[in-house]
Short mmCIF file of C-alpha atoms in Angstrom, two decimals:
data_model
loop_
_atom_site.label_atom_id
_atom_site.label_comp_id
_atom_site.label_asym_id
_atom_site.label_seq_id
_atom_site.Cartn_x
_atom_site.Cartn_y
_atom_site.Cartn_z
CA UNK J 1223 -22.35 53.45 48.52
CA UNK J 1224 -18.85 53.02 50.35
CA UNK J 1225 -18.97 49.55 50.35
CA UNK J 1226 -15.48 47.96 48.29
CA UNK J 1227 -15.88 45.33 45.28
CA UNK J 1228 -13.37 43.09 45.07
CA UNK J 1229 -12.45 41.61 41.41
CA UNK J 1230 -12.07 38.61 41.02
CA UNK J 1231 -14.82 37.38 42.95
CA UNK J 1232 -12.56 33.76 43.03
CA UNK J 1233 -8.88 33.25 42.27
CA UNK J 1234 -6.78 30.21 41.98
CA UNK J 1235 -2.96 29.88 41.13
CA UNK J 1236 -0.28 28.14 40.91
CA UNK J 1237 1.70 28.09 44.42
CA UNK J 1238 5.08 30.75 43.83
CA UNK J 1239 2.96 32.72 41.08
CA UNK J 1240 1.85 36.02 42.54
CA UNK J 1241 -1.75 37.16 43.11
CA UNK J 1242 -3.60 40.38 42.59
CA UNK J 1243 -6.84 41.39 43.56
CA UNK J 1244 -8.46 44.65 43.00
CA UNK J 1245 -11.45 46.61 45.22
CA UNK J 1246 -13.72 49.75 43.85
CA UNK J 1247 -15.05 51.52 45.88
CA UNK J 1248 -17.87 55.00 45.07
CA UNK J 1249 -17.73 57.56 47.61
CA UNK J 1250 -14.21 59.70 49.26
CA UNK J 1251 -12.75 57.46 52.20
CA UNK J 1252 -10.16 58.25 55.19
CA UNK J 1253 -8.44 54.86 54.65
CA UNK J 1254 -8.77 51.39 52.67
CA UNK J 1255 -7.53 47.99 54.66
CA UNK J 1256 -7.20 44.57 53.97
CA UNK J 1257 -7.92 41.99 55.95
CA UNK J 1258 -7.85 38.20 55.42
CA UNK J 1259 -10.57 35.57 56.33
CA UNK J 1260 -9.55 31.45 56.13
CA UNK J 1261 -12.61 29.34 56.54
CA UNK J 1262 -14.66 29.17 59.98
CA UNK J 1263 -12.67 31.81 60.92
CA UNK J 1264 -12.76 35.55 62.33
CA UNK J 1265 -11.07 38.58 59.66
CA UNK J 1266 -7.01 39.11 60.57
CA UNK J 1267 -5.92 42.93 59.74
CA UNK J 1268 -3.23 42.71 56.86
CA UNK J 1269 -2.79 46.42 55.67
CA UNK J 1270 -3.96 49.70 56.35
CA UNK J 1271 -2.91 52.62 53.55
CA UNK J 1272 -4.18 56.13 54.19
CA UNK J 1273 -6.25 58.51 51.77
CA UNK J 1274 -2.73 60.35 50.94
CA UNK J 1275 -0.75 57.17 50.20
CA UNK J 1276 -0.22 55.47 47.21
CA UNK J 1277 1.76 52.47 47.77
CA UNK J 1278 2.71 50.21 50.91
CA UNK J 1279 4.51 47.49 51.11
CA UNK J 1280 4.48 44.74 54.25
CA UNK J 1281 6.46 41.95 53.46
CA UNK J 1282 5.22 39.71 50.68
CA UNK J 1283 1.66 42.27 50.49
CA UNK J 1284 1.88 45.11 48.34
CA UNK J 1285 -0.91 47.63 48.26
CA UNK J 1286 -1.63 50.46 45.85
CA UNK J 1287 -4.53 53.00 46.29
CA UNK J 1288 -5.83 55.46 43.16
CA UNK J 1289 -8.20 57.77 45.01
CA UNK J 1290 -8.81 59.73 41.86
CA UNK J 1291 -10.06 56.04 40.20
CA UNK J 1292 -11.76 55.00 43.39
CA UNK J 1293 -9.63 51.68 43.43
CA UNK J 1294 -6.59 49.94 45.11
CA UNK J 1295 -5.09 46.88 44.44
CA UNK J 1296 -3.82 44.04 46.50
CA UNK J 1297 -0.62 41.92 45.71
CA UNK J 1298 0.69 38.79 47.41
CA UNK J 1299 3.98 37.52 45.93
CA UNK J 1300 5.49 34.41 45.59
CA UNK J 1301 2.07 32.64 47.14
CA UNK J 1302 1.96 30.03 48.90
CA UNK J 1303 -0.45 27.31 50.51
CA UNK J 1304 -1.23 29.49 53.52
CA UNK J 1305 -2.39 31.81 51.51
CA UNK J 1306 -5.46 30.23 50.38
CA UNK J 1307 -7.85 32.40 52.04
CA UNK J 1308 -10.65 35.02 51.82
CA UNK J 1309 -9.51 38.62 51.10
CA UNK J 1310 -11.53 41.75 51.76
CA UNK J 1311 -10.75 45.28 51.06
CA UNK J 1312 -12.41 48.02 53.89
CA UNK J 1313 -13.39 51.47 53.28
CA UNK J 1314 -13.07 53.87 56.24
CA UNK J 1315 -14.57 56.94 56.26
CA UNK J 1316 -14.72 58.94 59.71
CA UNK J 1317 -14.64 55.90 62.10
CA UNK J 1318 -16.85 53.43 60.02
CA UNK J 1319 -15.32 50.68 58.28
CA UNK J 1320 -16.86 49.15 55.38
CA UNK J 1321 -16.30 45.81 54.12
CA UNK J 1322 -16.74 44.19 49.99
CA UNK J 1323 -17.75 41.02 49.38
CA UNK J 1324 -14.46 39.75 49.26
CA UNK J 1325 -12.04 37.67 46.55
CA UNK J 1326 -11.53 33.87 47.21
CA UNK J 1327 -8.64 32.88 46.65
CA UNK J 1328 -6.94 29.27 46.35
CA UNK J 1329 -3.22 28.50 45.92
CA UNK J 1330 -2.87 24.99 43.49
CA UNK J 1331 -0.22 22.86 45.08
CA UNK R 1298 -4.43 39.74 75.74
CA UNK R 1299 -7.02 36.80 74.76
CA UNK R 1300 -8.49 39.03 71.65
CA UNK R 1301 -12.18 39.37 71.15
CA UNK R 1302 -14.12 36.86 72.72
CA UNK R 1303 -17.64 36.29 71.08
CA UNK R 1304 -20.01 33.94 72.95
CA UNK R 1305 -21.99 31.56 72.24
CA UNK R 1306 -19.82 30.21 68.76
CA UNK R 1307 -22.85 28.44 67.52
CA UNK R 1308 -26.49 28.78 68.54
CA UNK R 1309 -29.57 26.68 66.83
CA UNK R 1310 -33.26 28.21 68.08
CA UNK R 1311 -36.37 27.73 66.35
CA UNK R 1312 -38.47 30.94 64.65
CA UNK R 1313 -39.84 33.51 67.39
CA UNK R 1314 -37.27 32.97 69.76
CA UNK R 1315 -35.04 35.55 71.74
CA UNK R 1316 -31.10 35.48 70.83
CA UNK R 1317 -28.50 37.31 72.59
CA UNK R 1318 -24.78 37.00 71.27
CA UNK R 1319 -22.46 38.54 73.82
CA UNK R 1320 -18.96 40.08 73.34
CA UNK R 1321 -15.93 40.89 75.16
CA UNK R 1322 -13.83 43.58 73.26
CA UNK R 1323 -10.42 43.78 74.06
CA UNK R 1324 -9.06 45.81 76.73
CA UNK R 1325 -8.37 49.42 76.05
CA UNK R 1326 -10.25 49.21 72.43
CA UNK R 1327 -12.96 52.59 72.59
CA UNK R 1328 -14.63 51.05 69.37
CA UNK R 1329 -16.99 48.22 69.07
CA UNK R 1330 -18.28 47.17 65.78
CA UNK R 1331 -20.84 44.33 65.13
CA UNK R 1332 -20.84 42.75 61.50
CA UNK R 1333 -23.59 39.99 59.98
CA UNK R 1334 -21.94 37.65 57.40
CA UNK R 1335 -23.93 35.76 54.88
CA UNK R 1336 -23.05 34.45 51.35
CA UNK R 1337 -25.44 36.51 49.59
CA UNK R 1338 -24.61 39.55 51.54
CA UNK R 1339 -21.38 39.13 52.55
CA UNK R 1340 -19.94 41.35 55.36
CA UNK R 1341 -23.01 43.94 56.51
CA UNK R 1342 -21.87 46.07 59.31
CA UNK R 1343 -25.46 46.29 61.81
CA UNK R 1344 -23.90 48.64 64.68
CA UNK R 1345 -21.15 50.49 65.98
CA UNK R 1346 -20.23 51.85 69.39
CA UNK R 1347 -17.70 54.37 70.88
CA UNK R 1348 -17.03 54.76 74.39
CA UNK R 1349 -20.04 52.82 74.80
CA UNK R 1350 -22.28 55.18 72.82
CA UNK R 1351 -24.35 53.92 69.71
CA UNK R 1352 -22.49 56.17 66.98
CA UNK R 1353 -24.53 54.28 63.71
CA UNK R 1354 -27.26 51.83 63.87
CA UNK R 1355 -28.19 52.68 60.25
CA UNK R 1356 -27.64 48.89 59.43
CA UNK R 1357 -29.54 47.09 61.93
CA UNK R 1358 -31.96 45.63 59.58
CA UNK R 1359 -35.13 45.81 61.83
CA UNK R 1360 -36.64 46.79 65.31
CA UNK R 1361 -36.64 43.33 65.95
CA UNK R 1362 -32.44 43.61 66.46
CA UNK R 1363 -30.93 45.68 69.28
CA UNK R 1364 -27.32 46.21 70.35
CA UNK R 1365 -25.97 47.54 73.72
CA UNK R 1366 -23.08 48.62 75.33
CA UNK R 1367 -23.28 48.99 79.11
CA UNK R 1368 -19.70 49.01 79.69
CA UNK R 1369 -16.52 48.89 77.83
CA UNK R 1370 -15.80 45.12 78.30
CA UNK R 1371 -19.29 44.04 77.30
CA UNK R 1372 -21.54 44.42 74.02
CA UNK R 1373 -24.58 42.46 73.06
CA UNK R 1374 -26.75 42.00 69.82
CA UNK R 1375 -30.18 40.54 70.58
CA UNK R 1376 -32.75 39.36 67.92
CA UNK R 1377 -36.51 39.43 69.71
CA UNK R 1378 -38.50 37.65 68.01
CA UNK R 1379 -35.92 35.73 65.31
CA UNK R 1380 -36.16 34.20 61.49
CA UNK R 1381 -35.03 32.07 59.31
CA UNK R 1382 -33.49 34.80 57.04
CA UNK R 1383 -31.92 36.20 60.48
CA UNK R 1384 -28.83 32.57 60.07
CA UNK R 1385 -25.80 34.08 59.92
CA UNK R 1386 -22.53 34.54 61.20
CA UNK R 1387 -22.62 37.65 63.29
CA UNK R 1388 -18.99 39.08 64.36
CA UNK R 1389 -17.41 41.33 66.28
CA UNK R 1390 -14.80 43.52 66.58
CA UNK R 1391 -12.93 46.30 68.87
CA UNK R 1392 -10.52 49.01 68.12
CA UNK R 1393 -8.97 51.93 69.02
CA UNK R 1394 -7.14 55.16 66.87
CA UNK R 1395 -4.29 55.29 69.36
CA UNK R 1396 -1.50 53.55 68.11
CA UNK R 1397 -2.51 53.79 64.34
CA UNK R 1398 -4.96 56.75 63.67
CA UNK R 1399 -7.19 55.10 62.22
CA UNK R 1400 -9.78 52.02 62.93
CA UNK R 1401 -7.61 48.67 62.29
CA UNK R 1402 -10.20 45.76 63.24
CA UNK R 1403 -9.58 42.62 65.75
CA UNK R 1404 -12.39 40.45 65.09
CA UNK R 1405 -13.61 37.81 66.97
CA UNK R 1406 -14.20 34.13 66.21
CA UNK R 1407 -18.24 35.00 65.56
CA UNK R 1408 -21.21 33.14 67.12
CA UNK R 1409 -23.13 30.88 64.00
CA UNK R 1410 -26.78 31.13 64.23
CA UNK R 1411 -28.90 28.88 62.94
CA UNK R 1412 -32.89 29.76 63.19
CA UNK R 1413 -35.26 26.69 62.29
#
């Protein structure tokens, strides 16, 4: 399917250590985005990297995207408490956007 | 802009009763998506719309679930008669390709259902 898996499934560091999280995905996509969720909450839009992109960069968020491995990474650096959160990687393919299951992550104080 | 609004944010009913969850999609945003969230199946997306057409309802999971759009500030999901296995959080979310090409989500808060 198009649907993204995120590995780790759960992630917890020390606060100023950086944090990467990974998504597969099976079929050809447009785009891959990122989005956060914190608890209760609705998904914010972090980063959007196109089919013919490799790397972005937006702030302390770096993304890469392998489309011939099916796969793109997600890197927060120097994290910190606000970033405790849920992170989900979303396939789009024509206009429909696909979401994993996500990768929990919690920064240790 | 005040985002997506999604209304109710929680709703209890018992089995066999009608739900509708409403949603106000942000001005200007062609694209309405609704999603179901659950921990076993995390983010399923049931419908989406553009322009206020039905473009893929390949995930609603049942006739029992219907979505419309009768106008472009205004979307709602109904579940006639609902179930248990029907709790969830059910989001939604509006975009449009203009400023970015591509379909960058604003979600809303969701609406919680809880069926008894």
């Amino acid at each position: 399917s198009q649907q993204g898996e995120e590995d780790p499934q759960a992630l917890s560091i020390q606060e100023g250590e950086n944090a990467t999280m990974n998504c597969s995905y099976k079929t050809s996509i447009n785009n891959l985005q990122w989005y956060r969720q914190n608890s209760g909450r609705g998904l914010v839009h972090l980063i959007l990297i196109r089919s013919n992109e490799r790397e972005k960069h937006s702030g302390r968020l770096r993304v890469t995207l392998d489309t011939s491995k099916k796969s793109s990474s997600l890197l927060i650096t120097a994290s910190r408490a606000a970033d405790t959160a849920s992170y989900f990687c979303a396939t789009g393919r024509d206009d429909k956007i696909i979401f994993g299951k996500g990768t929990r992550l919690h920064i240790l104080p | 802009d005040a985002g997506v609004i999604q209304s109710p944010r929680h709703e209890v009913t018992e089995m066999g009763q009608e739900v509708t969850l409403r949603c106000k999609p942000i001005s200007g945003h062609d694209y309405l998506f609704w999603y179901r969230q659950t921990m076993m199946r995390g983010l399923e997306l049931l419908i989406y719309f553009n322009n206020n057409v039905p473009i893929d309802d390949s995930g609603m999971p049942e006739d029992r679930f219907s979505a419309k759009m009768p106008n472009a500030s205004f979307s709602t999901l109904k579940i006639q008669p609902s179930e248990p296995r029907d709790s969830a959080v059910y989001f939604c979310a509006s975009s449009t390709h203009k400023s970015s090409g591509a379909n960058v989500l604003t979600f809303g808060a969701g609406s919680r259902l809880t069926v008894l």
